[in-house]
Short mmCIF file of C-alpha atoms in Angstrom, two decimals:
data_model
loop_
_atom_site.label_atom_id
_atom_site.label_comp_id
_atom_site.label_asym_id
_atom_site.label_seq_id
_atom_site.Cartn_x
_atom_site.Cartn_y
_atom_site.Cartn_z
CA MET W 1 -2.51 -32.13 -24.39
CA CYS W 2 -2.16 -28.40 -24.03
CA LYS W 3 -3.35 -27.08 -20.73
CA ARG W 4 -4.45 -23.48 -20.63
CA LYS W 5 -2.75 -21.24 -18.11
CA LYS W 6 -4.70 -20.49 -14.96
CA ARG W 7 -6.08 -16.99 -14.89
CA ILE W 8 -5.64 -14.76 -11.86
CA LEU W 9 -7.31 -11.44 -11.23
CA ALA W 10 -5.21 -9.26 -8.89
CA VAL W 11 -7.15 -6.41 -7.31
CA SER W 12 -6.32 -3.48 -5.06
CA SER W 13 -6.99 0.17 -4.45
CA SER W 14 -4.13 2.65 -4.91
CA GLY W 15 -1.26 3.56 -2.59
CA GLY W 16 0.01 1.11 0.01
CA HIS W 17 -2.41 -1.64 -1.02
CA TRP W 18 -1.09 -1.55 -4.58
CA VAL W 19 2.56 -1.37 -3.47
CA GLN W 20 2.00 -4.57 -1.48
CA LEU W 21 0.15 -6.32 -4.32
CA MET W 22 3.11 -5.61 -6.62
CA ARG W 23 5.45 -7.29 -4.16
CA LEU W 24 3.48 -10.53 -4.48
CA ARG W 25 3.68 -10.76 -8.29
CA PRO W 26 6.31 -13.52 -8.58
CA ALA W 27 3.81 -15.90 -6.92
CA TRP W 28 1.67 -15.84 -10.06
CA ASP W 29 4.26 -15.67 -12.83
CA HIS W 30 2.96 -19.07 -14.03
CA CYS W 31 -0.57 -17.68 -14.45
CA GLU W 32 -2.17 -15.32 -16.92
CA ALA W 33 -2.40 -12.19 -14.75
CA ILE W 34 -5.09 -9.54 -15.04
CA TYR W 35 -5.03 -6.39 -12.91
CA LEU W 36 -7.83 -4.23 -11.56
CA THR W 37 -7.13 -1.03 -9.61
CA THR W 38 -8.13 2.64 -9.30
CA GLU W 39 -5.10 4.42 -10.77
CA ARG W 40 -4.46 4.57 -14.52
CA ASP W 41 -0.72 5.21 -14.28
CA TYR W 42 -0.10 1.88 -12.57
CA GLU W 43 -0.41 0.16 -15.94
CA GLN W 44 3.17 1.23 -16.77
CA GLU W 45 4.49 -0.63 -13.74
CA VAL W 46 2.64 -3.78 -14.80
CA LYS W 47 3.99 -3.52 -18.36
CA ARG W 48 7.54 -3.01 -17.16
CA TYR W 49 7.39 -6.05 -14.91
CA ASN W 50 5.97 -8.27 -17.64
CA GLN W 51 8.64 -7.16 -20.10
CA GLU W 52 11.47 -7.62 -17.63
CA HIS W 53 10.24 -11.11 -16.74
CA ASP W 54 9.36 -12.27 -20.26
CA LEU W 55 5.69 -12.60 -19.42
CA GLN W 56 2.62 -12.17 -21.59
CA PRO W 57 1.07 -8.68 -21.51
CA SER W 58 -1.58 -8.32 -18.80
CA ALA W 59 -5.07 -6.96 -19.29
CA PHE W 60 -5.52 -3.92 -17.04
CA TYR W 61 -8.86 -2.63 -15.78
CA LEU W 62 -9.82 0.47 -13.83
CA THR W 63 -12.57 1.31 -11.44
CA VAL W 64 -13.44 4.42 -9.44
CA VAL W 65 -12.10 5.33 -6.01
CA ALA W 66 -14.78 4.90 -3.35
CA SER W 67 -14.79 4.99 0.42
CA ARG W 68 -17.34 3.14 2.50
CA TRP W 69 -19.42 6.34 2.82
CA GLN W 70 -19.74 7.04 -0.91
CA LYS W 71 -22.71 4.84 -1.81
CA ILE W 72 -23.07 5.85 -5.46
CA LYS W 73 -19.39 5.35 -6.16
CA LEU W 74 -19.48 2.01 -4.37
CA LEU W 75 -22.31 0.93 -6.67
CA ARG W 76 -20.30 2.03 -9.67
CA GLN W 77 -17.34 0.08 -8.33
CA LEU W 78 -19.53 -2.97 -7.81
CA LEU W 79 -20.74 -2.80 -11.40
CA ASP W 80 -17.25 -2.26 -12.85
CA ILE W 81 -15.85 -5.18 -10.89
CA PHE W 82 -18.77 -7.43 -11.76
CA LEU W 83 -18.24 -6.76 -15.48
CA VAL W 84 -14.52 -7.47 -15.24
CA ILE W 85 -15.12 -10.78 -13.47
CA VAL W 86 -17.75 -11.81 -16.02
CA ARG W 87 -15.39 -10.96 -18.85
CA VAL W 88 -12.23 -12.46 -17.36
CA ARG W 89 -13.69 -15.53 -15.64
CA PRO W 90 -10.68 -15.81 -13.31
CA ASP W 91 -9.69 -19.09 -11.67
CA TYR W 92 -8.22 -17.13 -8.77
CA ILE W 93 -8.74 -13.68 -7.30
CA VAL W 94 -6.14 -12.16 -4.99
CA SER W 95 -6.37 -8.84 -3.15
CA THR W 96 -4.44 -6.78 -0.61
CA GLY W 97 -7.45 -4.47 -0.02
CA ALA W 98 -9.36 -2.42 0.34
CA ALA W 99 -12.96 -1.85 -0.92
CA PRO W 100 -12.42 -3.07 -4.52
CA GLY W 101 -10.72 -6.20 -3.21
CA TYR W 102 -13.55 -6.93 -0.82
CA ILE W 103 -16.10 -6.58 -3.63
CA ALA W 104 -14.03 -8.64 -6.07
CA LEU W 105 -13.63 -11.51 -3.60
CA ARG W 106 -17.34 -11.54 -2.69
CA LEU W 107 -18.44 -11.59 -6.33
CA GLY W 108 -15.65 -13.88 -7.47
CA LYS W 109 -16.43 -16.45 -4.82
CA MET W 110 -20.06 -16.56 -5.96
CA MET W 111 -18.86 -17.14 -9.51
CA GLY W 112 -16.60 -20.00 -8.56
CA ALA W 113 -13.17 -18.42 -8.29
CA LYS W 114 -10.77 -19.36 -5.53
CA THR W 115 -10.13 -16.29 -3.42
CA ILE W 116 -7.13 -15.05 -1.47
CA TRP W 117 -7.06 -12.09 0.89
CA VAL W 118 -3.72 -10.72 2.03
CA ASP W 119 -4.40 -8.21 4.80
CA SER W 120 -2.16 -5.14 4.71
CA ILE W 121 1.04 -5.24 6.74
CA ALA W 122 -0.19 -1.98 8.28
CA ASN W 123 -2.71 -3.95 10.35
CA VAL W 124 -0.38 -4.91 13.14
CA GLU W 125 -2.88 -5.44 15.95
CA GLU W 126 -6.06 -6.64 14.29
CA LEU W 127 -7.37 -7.57 10.87
CA SER W 128 -8.58 -4.60 8.76
CA LEU W 129 -12.33 -3.96 8.62
CA SER W 130 -12.46 -5.31 5.06
CA GLY W 131 -10.43 -8.31 6.18
CA GLN W 132 -12.85 -9.06 9.01
CA LYS W 133 -15.79 -8.83 6.62
CA ILE W 134 -14.22 -10.95 3.87
CA ARG W 135 -12.63 -13.75 5.89
CA ASN W 136 -15.58 -16.12 5.54
CA ASN W 137 -15.58 -15.61 1.76
CA ALA W 138 -11.88 -16.07 1.28
CA ASP W 139 -10.44 -19.53 0.63
CA VAL W 140 -7.24 -18.20 2.10
CA CYS W 141 -7.19 -15.25 4.49
CA LEU W 142 -3.74 -14.08 5.51
CA SER W 143 -2.47 -11.62 8.08
CA GLN W 144 1.16 -10.51 7.86
CA TRP W 145 1.48 -10.72 11.65
CA PRO W 146 1.50 -14.13 13.40
CA GLU W 147 -0.14 -12.68 16.54
CA VAL W 148 -3.07 -11.34 14.51
CA ALA W 149 -3.45 -14.65 12.67
CA SER W 150 -3.43 -16.80 15.81
CA GLY W 151 -5.75 -14.45 17.66
CA SER W 152 -8.35 -14.57 14.89
CA GLU W 153 -9.97 -18.00 15.24
CA ASN W 154 -13.71 -17.84 14.79
CA GLU W 155 -16.61 -20.22 15.26
CA ASN W 156 -16.88 -21.14 11.56
CA GLY W 157 -13.39 -22.52 11.62
CA ASN W 158 -12.18 -20.02 9.04
CA SER W 159 -8.80 -19.43 10.48
CA VAL W 160 -6.60 -16.55 9.48
CA LYS W 161 -3.15 -17.75 8.54
CA TYR W 162 0.31 -16.29 8.61
CA TRP W 163 2.44 -17.23 5.58
CA GLY W 164 5.00 -14.42 5.73
CA ARG W 165 5.27 -10.76 4.88
CA VAL W 166 5.59 -8.50 1.86
CA LEU W 167 8.57 -6.86 3.57
CA MET F 1 16.49 17.62 -1.38
CA ILE F 2 14.13 16.41 1.33
CA PHE F 3 10.83 15.06 0.07
CA SER F 4 7.88 15.35 2.41
CA THR F 5 4.64 13.49 1.65
CA VAL F 6 1.29 13.05 3.39
CA GLY F 7 0.81 9.92 1.29
CA SER F 8 -2.74 10.48 0.12
CA GLU F 9 -5.35 13.05 -0.77
CA LEU F 10 -6.07 13.68 2.91
CA PRO F 11 -4.03 16.59 4.26
CA PHE F 12 -1.94 16.03 7.36
CA ASN F 13 -1.53 19.47 8.87
CA ARG F 14 0.73 18.49 11.76
CA LEU F 15 3.28 17.03 9.35
CA THR F 16 3.11 19.78 6.75
CA GLU F 17 3.35 22.55 9.36
CA ALA F 18 6.28 20.94 11.18
CA VAL F 19 8.17 20.50 7.91
CA ASP F 20 7.42 24.09 6.89
CA LYS F 21 8.72 25.36 10.25
CA TYR F 22 11.83 23.23 9.78
CA ALA F 23 12.39 24.85 6.39
CA GLN F 24 11.95 28.30 7.93
CA ALA F 25 14.62 27.54 10.52
CA ASN F 26 16.98 25.82 8.04
CA SER F 27 17.02 27.97 4.92
CA ASP F 28 19.95 26.00 3.44
CA VAL F 29 17.80 22.88 3.10
CA VAL F 30 15.62 22.37 0.01
CA ILE F 31 12.30 20.72 0.76
CA SER F 32 9.62 19.65 -1.73
CA ALA F 33 6.32 18.53 -0.37
CA GLN F 34 3.13 16.76 -1.36
CA VAL F 35 0.45 18.07 1.00
CA GLY F 36 -2.87 16.55 -0.09
CA ARG F 37 -6.02 18.37 -1.10
CA ILE F 38 -5.80 21.32 1.25
CA GLY F 39 -9.06 23.10 1.96
CA PRO F 40 -10.22 25.96 4.16
CA GLY F 41 -8.70 25.61 7.61
CA ASP F 42 -5.82 23.43 6.42
CA TYR F 43 -2.25 24.57 6.85
CA SER F 44 -0.76 26.16 3.75
CA PRO F 45 3.06 26.11 3.68
CA GLN F 46 5.09 29.31 3.33
CA TYR F 47 8.69 28.16 3.14
CA ILE F 48 8.65 25.07 0.93
CA GLN F 49 7.70 24.20 -2.62
CA PHE F 50 4.63 22.04 -2.61
CA LYS F 51 1.99 20.30 -4.69
CA GLN F 52 -1.31 18.95 -3.49
CA LEU F 53 -1.20 15.68 -5.43
CA LEU F 54 1.41 13.80 -7.45
CA THR F 55 1.04 11.15 -10.13
CA PRO F 56 2.77 7.84 -9.38
CA GLY F 57 5.47 8.82 -11.88
CA GLU F 58 6.11 12.18 -10.21
CA TYR F 59 6.09 10.53 -6.81
CA ALA F 60 8.78 8.05 -7.90
CA GLU F 61 10.86 10.91 -9.29
CA TYR F 62 10.75 12.86 -6.03
CA VAL F 63 11.70 9.76 -4.05
CA ASP F 64 14.57 9.17 -6.44
CA ARG F 65 15.91 12.72 -6.09
CA ALA F 66 15.49 12.95 -2.31
CA ILE F 67 18.22 12.20 0.22
CA VAL F 68 15.66 11.87 3.02
CA ILE F 69 11.91 11.27 2.94
CA VAL F 70 9.48 12.61 5.54
CA ALA F 71 6.08 10.94 5.54
CA HIS F 72 3.01 9.79 7.40
CA ALA F 73 3.28 6.19 8.67
CA GLY F 74 1.53 4.67 5.63
CA MET F 75 2.90 1.47 4.14
CA GLY F 76 3.06 2.91 0.61
CA SER F 77 5.36 5.71 1.80
CA ILE F 78 7.48 3.45 4.00
CA ILE F 79 7.94 0.69 1.40
CA SER F 80 8.76 3.05 -1.45
CA ALA F 81 11.37 4.85 0.68
CA ILE F 82 13.21 1.79 1.95
CA THR F 83 13.16 -0.09 -1.36
CA GLN F 84 14.86 2.97 -2.88
CA LYS F 85 17.35 2.96 0.01
CA LYS F 86 16.21 6.33 1.33
CA PRO F 87 16.10 7.03 5.06
CA VAL F 88 12.56 7.91 6.07
CA VAL F 89 11.20 9.92 8.98
CA ILE F 90 7.63 8.96 9.83
CA LEU F 91 5.02 10.79 11.90
CA PRO F 92 2.00 8.55 12.52
CA ARG F 93 -1.47 9.92 11.83
CA ARG F 94 -3.53 9.50 14.98
CA GLY F 95 -7.02 8.15 15.42
CA HIS F 96 -8.05 10.41 18.30
CA LEU F 97 -7.13 13.48 16.21
CA GLN F 98 -9.31 12.17 13.36
CA GLU F 99 -6.28 11.98 11.06
CA THR F 100 -7.23 8.38 10.24
CA ARG F 101 -10.12 6.09 11.06
CA ASN F 102 -8.18 4.26 13.75
CA ASP F 103 -4.74 4.24 15.28
CA HIS F 104 -3.18 1.70 12.92
CA GLN F 105 -0.39 4.08 11.86
CA PHE F 106 0.73 4.31 15.46
CA SER F 107 1.00 0.49 15.66
CA THR F 108 2.74 0.37 12.28
CA ALA F 109 5.30 2.91 13.48
CA LYS F 110 5.96 0.88 16.63
CA GLN F 111 6.62 -2.26 14.55
CA PHE F 112 8.90 -0.55 12.06
CA GLU F 113 10.78 1.71 14.46
CA SER F 114 13.66 -0.74 14.88
CA ARG F 115 14.35 -1.11 11.15
CA GLU F 116 17.44 0.43 9.67
CA GLY F 117 16.75 3.78 8.06
CA ILE F 118 13.36 4.36 9.69
CA PHE F 119 13.11 7.24 12.17
CA VAL F 120 9.88 7.73 14.08
CA ALA F 121 8.69 11.11 15.33
CA TRP F 122 5.93 10.22 17.78
CA GLU F 123 4.85 13.83 17.95
CA GLU F 124 5.43 16.73 15.60
CA CYS F 125 7.81 18.43 18.06
CA GLU F 126 10.22 15.51 17.59
CA LEU F 127 10.30 15.90 13.82
CA PRO F 128 13.29 18.28 13.50
CA ALA F 129 15.49 16.02 15.65
CA ARG F 130 14.51 12.90 13.67
CA MET F 131 15.15 14.77 10.41
CA GLU F 132 18.63 15.70 11.61
CA GLU F 133 19.29 12.05 12.50
CA ALA F 134 18.06 10.88 9.11
CA LEU F 135 20.19 13.46 7.28
CA HIS F 136 23.20 12.41 9.31
CA PHE F 137 22.46 8.74 8.56
CA SER F 138 22.14 9.48 4.84
CA GLN F 139 25.68 10.86 4.84
CA SER F 140 27.10 7.95 6.79
CA GLY F 141 27.11 5.62 3.81
CA SER F 142 24.67 3.52 1.91
CA MET F 143 21.60 1.96 3.41
CA ASN F 144 21.02 -1.76 2.96
CA GLY F 145 18.22 -2.12 0.49
CA VAL F 146 15.36 -4.57 0.74
CA SER F 147 14.20 -6.97 -1.94
CA ASP F 148 11.72 -5.71 -4.53
CA PHE F 149 9.40 -8.55 -3.61
CA ALA F 150 7.75 -10.24 -0.65
CA ASN F 151 9.71 -12.73 1.43
CA GLN F 152 10.31 -16.15 -0.14
CA ASP F 153 8.14 -18.00 2.37
CA LEU F 154 5.08 -16.00 1.46
CA LEU F 155 5.73 -16.20 -2.29
CA LYS F 156 6.32 -19.97 -2.20
CA LYS F 157 3.18 -20.69 -0.21
CA LEU F 158 1.06 -18.44 -2.40
CA GLU F 159 2.49 -19.97 -5.53
CA SER F 160 1.83 -23.50 -4.35
CA PHE F 161 -1.78 -22.55 -3.53
CA LEU F 162 -2.09 -21.05 -7.02
CA ARG F 163 -0.88 -24.31 -8.53
CA SER F 164 -3.38 -26.42 -6.58
#
């Protein structure tokens, strides 16, 4: 019997979040990877990695940049991400932040995907705001600092774990 | 060449001004800078070449050509410098000065201060001294690089979750 590869949607905004997402790639080499971000030029980096590692080409989707104060752009982002998830039907969604990752995990969870949040290594003392908001919707919520993970127990029993660092 | 970057679209006047003053005092040093979307009231450099924004490709090229990087304490800037084996001087953006939403860059800088090749200027007045140290370090031989990917523990655990 031929089993289809699991599909993973990897989501992040640009800059440090993306740099960290790229450092996690080997963890899903066995999956069909699809990327969603806010910067067109990042597609080259994805292509290069796939070629160098003999992997299938990855679908690559874009959405707009939006901060938490830009309501219209956030709506546009929500719609873009919703359409990607409907089209891709991912088995897993992984994100390193920020807003697009939060939205993708919320929507993905509702549509049956398993969700993984990797909080940025920049958040040394407490989980990011997005991380705090998403933790109850993430099947796995990781901090890259053991002290933050152990200090983040909450009443629902959704513990934040420490599995290691991107660096 | 020294490459100075504010790491995002948001200007970081304390960094850009300190680097510009350094260039004024050290005319033998070539500095290229990315300064963010500068608006009215933002510092506009006089002594260095600069661009407001860079594409990821341009950014990588500047990092490649630089002997030392000067940056805000953002993870994108720090990771790209040390993976390319470039010493990096970081000046954290501060929450109380409204340079970021909170003081996370200050905490990041504290955590990364002890790493090889990372020089922290806690305030802008310390920047020239840290830049001198970084330049000196860059001449002292090659910096140990870091892996292109996350540590094995994290990758293994993630992978096993993604196989479950």
